[in-house]
Structures are given as structure tokens and as C-alpha cells.
PDB file of C-alpha atoms in Angstrom:
ATOM      1  CA  MET A   1      -7.577   9.158 -24.788  1.00 95.00           C
ATOM      2  CA  ARG A   2      -7.169   6.157 -22.456  1.00 97.00           C
ATOM      3  CA  LEU A   3      -5.903   3.514 -24.476  1.00 98.00           C
ATOM      4  CA  ALA A   4      -7.132   0.031 -23.140  1.00 98.00           C
ATOM      5  CA  VAL A   5      -5.611  -3.824 -25.253  1.00 98.00           C
ATOM      6  CA  LEU A   6      -8.047  -7.146 -25.313  1.00 98.00           C
ATOM      7  CA  GLY A   7      -5.640  -9.256 -27.487  1.00 97.00           C
ATOM      8  CA  GLY A   8      -6.244 -12.866 -28.410  1.00 95.00           C
ATOM      9  CA  SER A   9      -7.749 -15.901 -30.434  1.00 95.00           C
ATOM     10  CA  TYR A  10     -11.028 -14.547 -30.932  1.00 97.00           C
ATOM     11  CA  ASN A  11     -11.494 -18.230 -32.782  1.00 97.00           C
ATOM     12  CA  PRO A  12     -14.446 -17.120 -32.262  1.00 98.00           C
ATOM     13  CA  ILE A  13     -15.059 -13.451 -30.866  1.00 98.00           C
ATOM     14  CA  HIS A  14     -17.532 -14.129 -28.452  1.00 98.00           C
ATOM     15  CA  ILE A  15     -20.296 -11.961 -25.422  1.00 97.00           C
ATOM     16  CA  GLY A  16     -17.893 -12.631 -22.949  1.00 95.00           C
ATOM     17  CA  HIS A  17     -14.574 -10.171 -24.447  1.00 97.00           C
ATOM     18  CA  LEU A  18     -17.743  -7.389 -25.495  1.00 97.00           C
ATOM     19  CA  MET A  19     -19.318  -7.292 -22.391  1.00 96.00           C
ATOM     20  CA  LEU A  20     -14.911  -8.011 -19.979  1.00 96.00           C
ATOM     21  CA  ALA A  21     -14.367  -4.258 -23.114  1.00 97.00           C
ATOM     22  CA  ASP A  22     -17.135  -2.768 -22.601  1.00 97.00           C
ATOM     23  CA  THR A  23     -16.591  -3.133 -18.903  1.00 96.00           C
ATOM     24  CA  VAL A  24     -12.979  -1.379 -18.879  1.00 97.00           C
ATOM     25  CA  CYS A  25     -14.886   1.666 -20.719  1.00 97.00           C
ATOM     26  CA  CYS A  26     -17.734   1.699 -18.223  1.00 95.00           C
ATOM     27  CA  ARG A  27     -16.121   1.332 -15.408  1.00 94.00           C
ATOM     28  CA  TYR A  28     -12.695   2.341 -15.705  1.00 94.00           C
ATOM     29  CA  GLY A  29     -12.556   5.209 -18.113  1.00 93.00           C
ATOM     30  CA  TYR A  30     -10.459   3.680 -20.629  1.00 97.00           C
ATOM     31  CA  ASP A  31     -12.007   5.250 -24.351  1.00 97.00           C
ATOM     32  CA  THR A  32     -10.950   3.197 -26.347  1.00 98.00           C
ATOM     33  CA  VAL A  33     -10.349  -0.544 -26.709  1.00 98.00           C
ATOM     34  CA  ALA A  34      -7.942  -2.552 -28.626  1.00 98.00           C
ATOM     35  CA  PHE A  35      -8.929  -6.324 -29.452  1.00 98.00           C
ATOM     36  CA  ILE A  36      -6.048  -7.661 -31.469  1.00 98.00           C
ATOM     37  CA  PRO A  37      -6.125 -10.888 -33.291  1.00 97.00           C
ATOM     38  CA  ALA A  38      -2.932 -13.163 -32.627  1.00 95.00           C
ATOM     39  CA  PHE A  39      -2.038 -14.479 -35.490  1.00 94.00           C
ATOM     40  CA  LEU A  40      -0.135 -17.875 -33.886  1.00 88.00           C
ATOM     41  CA  SER A  41      -0.933 -17.517 -29.813  1.00 80.00           C
ATOM     42  CA  PRO A  42       2.339 -18.806 -27.497  1.00 75.00           C
ATOM     43  CA  PHE A  43      -0.166 -20.539 -25.467  1.00 68.00           C
ATOM     44  CA  LYS A  44      -2.035 -22.415 -28.764  1.00 65.00           C
ATOM     45  CA  GLU A  45      -0.927 -24.793 -31.043  1.00 57.00           C
ATOM     46  CA  LYS A  46      -2.629 -23.449 -33.087  1.00 67.00           C
ATOM     47  CA  HIS A  47      -6.147 -21.000 -34.376  1.00 73.00           C
ATOM     48  CA  VAL A  48      -8.245 -24.860 -35.943  1.00 82.00           C
ATOM     49  CA  GLY A  49     -11.156 -24.182 -37.670  1.00 91.00           C
ATOM     50  CA  CYS A  50     -10.784 -21.381 -39.980  1.00 95.00           C
ATOM     51  CA  THR A  51      -7.779 -18.988 -41.123  1.00 95.00           C
ATOM     52  CA  VAL A  52      -6.982 -15.375 -39.576  1.00 95.00           C
ATOM     53  CA  GLU A  53      -8.386 -13.928 -42.233  1.00 97.00           C
ATOM     54  CA  ASP A  54     -11.634 -15.193 -40.756  1.00 97.00           C
ATOM     55  CA  ARG A  55     -10.905 -14.331 -36.662  1.00 97.00           C
ATOM     56  CA  LEU A  56     -10.527 -10.763 -38.970  1.00 98.00           C
ATOM     57  CA  ALA A  57     -12.559 -10.417 -40.416  1.00 98.00           C
ATOM     58  CA  MET A  58     -15.034 -11.320 -36.702  1.00 98.00           C
ATOM     59  CA  VAL A  59     -13.484  -8.717 -34.702  1.00 98.00           C
ATOM     60  CA  ARG A  60     -14.259  -6.211 -37.584  1.00 98.00           C
ATOM     61  CA  SER A  61     -18.174  -7.043 -38.168  1.00 98.00           C
ATOM     62  CA  ALA A  62     -18.146  -7.999 -34.045  1.00 98.00           C
ATOM     63  CA  ILE A  63     -16.555  -4.398 -32.771  1.00 98.00           C
ATOM     64  CA  ALA A  64     -18.577  -2.390 -35.268  1.00 97.00           C
ATOM     65  CA  GLY A  65     -20.585   0.169 -34.601  1.00 90.00           C
ATOM     66  CA  ASN A  66     -19.258   0.739 -31.249  1.00 97.00           C
ATOM     67  CA  ASP A  67     -16.884   3.803 -30.907  1.00 97.00           C
ATOM     68  CA  ALA A  68     -14.982   3.244 -27.958  1.00 98.00           C
ATOM     69  CA  PHE A  69     -14.202  -0.554 -30.083  1.00 98.00           C
ATOM     70  CA  TYR A  70     -10.945  -1.423 -32.647  1.00 97.00           C
ATOM     71  CA  CYS A  71      -9.238  -4.146 -34.113  1.00 98.00           C
ATOM     72  CA  GLU A  72      -6.070  -3.800 -34.216  1.00 98.00           C
ATOM     73  CA  PRO A  73      -3.898  -6.257 -36.281  1.00 98.00           C
ATOM     74  CA  CYS A  74      -0.093  -5.929 -35.828  1.00 98.00           C
ATOM     75  CA  GLU A  75       0.032  -9.361 -34.694  1.00 97.00           C
ATOM     76  CA  VAL A  76      -1.669 -10.585 -37.757  1.00 97.00           C
ATOM     77  CA  ARG A  77       1.015  -8.602 -39.965  1.00 96.00           C
ATOM     78  CA  ARG A  78       3.563  -8.975 -38.255  1.00 95.00           C
ATOM     79  CA  GLN A  79       2.965 -12.836 -38.308  1.00 94.00           C
ATOM     80  CA  GLY A  80       4.962 -14.798 -36.458  1.00 92.00           C
ATOM     81  CA  VAL A  81       4.778 -15.139 -32.647  1.00 92.00           C
ATOM     82  CA  SER A  82       2.611 -12.999 -31.185  1.00 91.00           C
ATOM     83  CA  TYR A  83       4.720 -11.616 -27.396  1.00 95.00           C
ATOM     84  CA  THR A  84       2.476  -8.710 -25.848  1.00 96.00           C
ATOM     85  CA  ILE A  85       6.174  -7.020 -24.647  1.00 97.00           C
ATOM     86  CA  ASP A  86       6.162  -6.771 -29.112  1.00 97.00           C
ATOM     87  CA  THR A  87       2.816  -5.214 -29.728  1.00 98.00           C
ATOM     88  CA  LEU A  88       3.035  -2.658 -26.148  1.00 98.00           C
ATOM     89  CA  LYS A  89       5.970  -1.478 -27.440  1.00 97.00           C
ATOM     90  CA  PHE A  90       4.650  -1.021 -31.521  1.00 97.00           C
ATOM     91  CA  LEU A  91       0.852   0.902 -30.063  1.00 98.00           C
ATOM     92  CA  LYS A  92       3.085   3.090 -27.652  1.00 96.00           C
ATOM     93  CA  ASP A  93       5.130   3.748 -30.615  1.00 96.00           C
ATOM     94  CA  THR A  94       2.029   4.899 -32.858  1.00 96.00           C
ATOM     95  CA  TYR A  95       0.139   6.041 -29.704  1.00 95.00           C
ATOM     96  CA  PRO A  96       2.587   8.665 -28.610  1.00 93.00           C
ATOM     97  CA  HIS A  97      -0.008  10.701 -26.701  1.00 93.00           C
ATOM     98  CA  CYS A  98      -1.715   8.706 -25.371  1.00 94.00           C
ATOM     99  CA  GLU A  99      -2.622   9.702 -21.317  1.00 95.00           C
ATOM    100  CA  GLY A 100      -1.317   6.870 -18.897  1.00 95.00           C
ATOM    101  CA  LYS A 101       0.063   3.836 -20.166  1.00 96.00           C
ATOM    102  CA  ILE A 102      -2.188   1.202 -21.754  1.00 98.00           C
ATOM    103  CA  GLY A 103      -4.626  -1.059 -19.918  1.00 98.00           C
ATOM    104  CA  LEU A 104      -3.068  -4.467 -20.848  1.00 98.00           C
ATOM    105  CA  VAL A 105      -7.147  -7.099 -20.200  1.00 98.00           C
ATOM    106  CA  ILE A 106      -6.541  -9.660 -19.493  1.00 96.00           C
ATOM    107  CA  GLY A 107      -8.444 -12.715 -17.987  1.00 92.00           C
ATOM    108  CA  ASP A 108      -7.648 -14.390 -14.352  1.00 90.00           C
ATOM    109  CA  ASP A 109      -7.254 -17.978 -16.448  1.00 88.00           C
ATOM    110  CA  LEU A 110      -4.081 -16.689 -17.026  1.00 90.00           C
ATOM    111  CA  LEU A 111      -2.857 -14.581 -14.024  1.00 89.00           C
ATOM    112  CA  ALA A 112      -0.646 -17.245 -12.913  1.00 86.00           C
ATOM    113  CA  GLY A 113       1.101 -18.200 -15.956  1.00 89.00           C
ATOM    114  CA  PHE A 114       2.254 -14.230 -16.601  1.00 92.00           C
ATOM    115  CA  ASP A 115       5.400 -13.817 -15.205  1.00 90.00           C
ATOM    116  CA  SER A 116       6.473 -16.960 -18.108  1.00 92.00           C
ATOM    117  CA  TRP A 117       5.597 -14.344 -20.713  1.00 94.00           C
ATOM    118  CA  HIS A 118       8.099 -12.918 -23.258  1.00 95.00           C
ATOM    119  CA  GLU A 119      10.410 -10.074 -21.439  1.00 96.00           C
ATOM    120  CA  ALA A 120       7.222  -9.905 -18.810  1.00 95.00           C
ATOM    121  CA  ALA A 121       9.114  -7.926 -16.585  1.00 94.00           C
ATOM    122  CA  HIS A 122       9.321  -5.400 -18.733  1.00 95.00           C
ATOM    123  CA  ILE A 123       5.342  -5.347 -19.358  1.00 96.00           C
ATOM    124  CA  PRO A 124       4.650  -3.153 -16.692  1.00 95.00           C
ATOM    125  CA  GLU A 125       6.973  -0.637 -18.136  1.00 96.00           C
ATOM    126  CA  TYR A 126       4.303  -0.178 -20.504  1.00 97.00           C
ATOM    127  CA  ALA A 127       0.996  -1.649 -19.447  1.00 97.00           C
ATOM    128  CA  ASP A 128      -1.211  -1.175 -16.931  1.00 96.00           C
ATOM    129  CA  LEU A 129      -1.695  -5.227 -15.880  1.00 96.00           C
ATOM    130  CA  LEU A 130      -5.638  -5.426 -14.977  1.00 96.00           C
ATOM    131  CA  VAL A 131      -6.729  -9.352 -14.637  1.00 94.00           C
ATOM    132  CA  GLY A 132     -10.801 -10.271 -14.786  1.00 93.00           C
ATOM    133  CA  ASN A 133     -13.174 -13.374 -14.601  1.00 89.00           C
ATOM    134  CA  ARG A 134     -12.925 -15.968 -16.053  1.00 82.00           C
ATOM    135  CA  ILE A 135     -13.127 -18.683 -13.760  1.00 65.00           C
ATOM    136  CA  ASP A 136     -15.453 -18.856 -11.324  1.00 55.00           C
ATOM    137  CA  HIS A 137     -12.669 -19.848  -8.782  1.00 41.00           C
ATOM    138  CA  CYS A 138     -10.868 -16.943  -8.815  1.00 40.00           C
ATOM    139  CA  SER A 139     -14.455 -14.790  -9.283  1.00 39.00           C
ATOM    140  CA  ALA A 140     -14.699 -11.569  -7.283  1.00 39.00           C
ATOM    141  CA  LEU A 141     -18.066 -12.426  -7.355  1.00 39.00           C
ATOM    142  CA  ASN A 142     -17.456 -15.845  -5.198  1.00 40.00           C
ATOM    143  CA  GLY A 143     -15.105 -13.473  -2.513  1.00 41.00           C
ATOM    144  CA  SER A 144     -12.415 -14.663  -3.923  1.00 49.00           C
ATOM    145  CA  LYS A 145     -10.337 -11.324  -3.803  1.00 57.00           C
ATOM    146  CA  PRO A 146     -12.352  -7.915  -3.987  1.00 55.00           C
ATOM    147  CA  VAL A 147     -12.059  -5.524  -7.155  1.00 56.00           C
ATOM    148  CA  GLY A 148      -9.739  -2.743  -7.591  1.00 55.00           C
ATOM    149  CA  ARG A 149      -6.705  -2.757  -5.129  1.00 59.00           C
ATOM    150  CA  ALA A 150      -3.717  -3.721  -6.779  1.00 70.00           C
ATOM    151  CA  TYR A 151      -1.644  -7.182  -6.646  1.00 80.00           C
ATOM    152  CA  THR A 152       1.177  -9.005  -7.576  1.00 83.00           C
ATOM    153  CA  ALA A 153       1.771 -12.139  -9.601  1.00 76.00           C
ATOM    154  CA  GLY A 154       5.370 -13.604 -10.824  1.00 72.00           C
ATOM    155  CA  GLY A 155       6.515  -9.843  -9.036  1.00 80.00           C
ATOM    156  CA  ILE A 156       4.198  -8.034 -12.062  1.00 87.00           C
ATOM    157  CA  PRO A 157       1.624  -5.574 -10.272  1.00 92.00           C
ATOM    158  CA  TYR A 158      -1.986  -5.572 -11.680  1.00 93.00           C
ATOM    159  CA  SER A 159      -5.262  -5.473 -10.649  1.00 93.00           C
ATOM    160  CA  ARG A 160      -9.032  -7.206 -10.693  1.00 92.00           C
ATOM    161  CA  ILE A 161     -11.834  -5.852 -13.308  1.00 92.00           C
ATOM    162  CA  ASP A 162     -15.280  -6.347 -11.972  1.00 89.00           C
ATOM    163  CA  ASN A 163     -16.958  -7.576 -14.912  1.00 92.00           C
ATOM    164  CA  ALA A 164     -19.649  -9.806 -15.690  1.00 90.00           C
ATOM    165  CA  LEU A 165     -18.320 -13.703 -14.996  1.00 88.00           C
ATOM    166  CA  LEU A 166     -19.906 -15.454 -18.152  1.00 90.00           C
ATOM    167  CA  PRO A 167     -19.674 -18.851 -18.432  1.00 89.00           C
ATOM    168  CA  VAL A 168     -18.561 -19.285 -22.422  1.00 94.00           C
ATOM    169  CA  SER A 169     -15.400 -19.850 -24.280  1.00 94.00           C
ATOM    170  CA  SER A 170     -14.849 -20.023 -27.880  1.00 95.00           C
ATOM    171  CA  SER A 171     -13.097 -23.881 -27.484  1.00 94.00           C
ATOM    172  CA  GLY A 172     -17.209 -24.722 -26.387  1.00 96.00           C
ATOM    173  CA  ILE A 173     -18.659 -22.449 -29.148  1.00 97.00           C
ATOM    174  CA  ARG A 174     -17.121 -24.439 -31.703  1.00 96.00           C
ATOM    175  CA  SER A 175     -17.700 -27.589 -29.886  1.00 96.00           C
ATOM    176  CA  ALA A 176     -21.031 -26.650 -29.997  1.00 97.00           C
ATOM    177  CA  ILE A 177     -21.339 -25.672 -33.114  1.00 98.00           C
ATOM    178  CA  LYS A 178     -19.789 -29.375 -34.557  1.00 96.00           C
ATOM    179  CA  GLU A 179     -21.981 -31.353 -32.227  1.00 97.00           C
ATOM    180  CA  LYS A 180     -25.020 -29.035 -33.382  1.00 97.00           C
ATOM    181  CA  LYS A 181     -26.526 -28.442 -30.488  1.00 98.00           C
ATOM    182  CA  SER A 182     -27.199 -24.438 -29.290  1.00 97.00           C
ATOM    183  CA  TRP A 183     -24.340 -21.376 -29.127  1.00 98.00           C
ATOM    184  CA  ARG A 184     -25.975 -19.062 -31.271  1.00 98.00           C
ATOM    185  CA  TYR A 185     -26.539 -16.874 -28.380  1.00 98.00           C
ATOM    186  CA  LEU A 186     -23.075 -16.591 -27.075  1.00 98.00           C
ATOM    187  CA  VAL A 187     -22.059 -14.481 -30.085  1.00 98.00           C
ATOM    188  CA  PRO A 188     -23.025 -11.323 -31.959  1.00 98.00           C
ATOM    189  CA  PRO A 189     -25.287 -11.979 -34.335  1.00 98.00           C
ATOM    190  CA  ALA A 190     -23.382 -10.711 -37.036  1.00 98.00           C
ATOM    191  CA  VAL A 191     -20.244 -13.238 -36.094  1.00 98.00           C
ATOM    192  CA  TYR A 192     -23.603 -15.958 -36.242  1.00 98.00           C
ATOM    193  CA  ALA A 193     -24.171 -14.632 -39.438  1.00 98.00           C
ATOM    194  CA  TYR A 194     -20.705 -15.044 -40.772  1.00 98.00           C
ATOM    195  CA  ILE A 195     -20.220 -18.276 -39.054  1.00 98.00           C
ATOM    196  CA  ARG A 196     -23.238 -19.716 -40.787  1.00 98.00           C
ATOM    197  CA  GLU A 197     -22.765 -18.305 -44.158  1.00 98.00           C
ATOM    198  CA  HIS A 198     -18.879 -19.731 -44.085  1.00 97.00           C
ATOM    199  CA  THR A 199     -19.132 -22.772 -42.994  1.00 97.00           C
ATOM    200  CA  LEU A 200     -16.536 -22.778 -40.093  1.00 97.00           C
ATOM    201  CA  TYR A 201     -16.181 -25.286 -37.136  1.00 97.00           C
ATOM    202  CA  GLU A 202     -18.591 -27.597 -39.117  1.00 94.00           C
TER     203      GLU A 202
END
């Protein structure tokens, strides 16, 4: 089994997350993608508008029915600030028979500061860094950096993913809900139903 991981706040999970994970499976040969909700992200002060239980429930409902996806709650169970290096070590111990290194999927909006992540220099010992399109000026669709090639950021090697660039973000969805704008089709139907049922982000 080849395993990739896609961490995040998932506040809420949306179609951009799912498209990125699906691309990793379809185009790059990973058998499984673990969606890993952060307990406390080192990049955000707090997760507003819902509880950690809500975020876990939304991830699980969003990926239900896709056997290649699963929700890994290790960072929630561990609590405290969620550091990627700790999660990679946990996964290596949990899945010792994985083929090759774990694929660590991040958006290109996080690439510039990647070398400042906790123990960033040791992350390549556990994972291959895969960078997906999140911001327009770095999009491979706009001719910035070709996909499928090796690059480095702060001395750390990574490869580009040719995922579709979708103009959707969790913060934008939260704002749209609060301002009573259109957002329904930016999330999977089950997530839409959950948000409405629990009156999140209003």
C-alpha cells in the first residue's frame, strides 16, 4: 500500500480538499489518502465556528463511500499543537509495511514557509513532499512551474501536483454562510446537511 496524507483544519472540509486527494490517488499511484484534522494548527490561532467533534464528523461524512479515503484522528487524540513531524512518525509506526515513503500533500500557499515548520529538515526522512495548486500565481495551469518535476524549497525537495485549481476556501465558505451568500455546492452534500442541521458558522 502507498499512503499519502492530507492534513488541515477542515473548518469545513470542501470540494477542493477532495479534488486534491483524488488527484493524488488517480495520477500518482497512492492507494490511500489519510485526511488528518488538526487539533490545534500551528498556523491558526483557533478553529472558529465549530468544535473539533464537528470537524471530525464533517470529514468522515465527506469521504464516506470512497474506499481510498479515511479519516485519521491521531492529532485530535494527541491534542496540543499539531506538528506534521509527529504525525509522520506515528504513521510510520502504525503502517510499517507501506510501500516507499508517505506522500505528504500540502498546498502551494504553505510552501514558502515550509522550512520554518517544526523539525522541517527531518520531514523528508519520513515523507515525499507533494505540492498542490492552491494559489493562482503558482498554478501549473498558468505556466509557473511544470508538474511532475523535482524542486526544492529551503533545501527541502518537493514535487508539483497537477490538480485542478478551484477558487474555494474554508474561510470563504464560513464568510458566505455568515453573510447568507451562496455556498451550498462548495461542500459535499453530507457536509452541507451537517452544517445546516447544526447551524454552524452562522
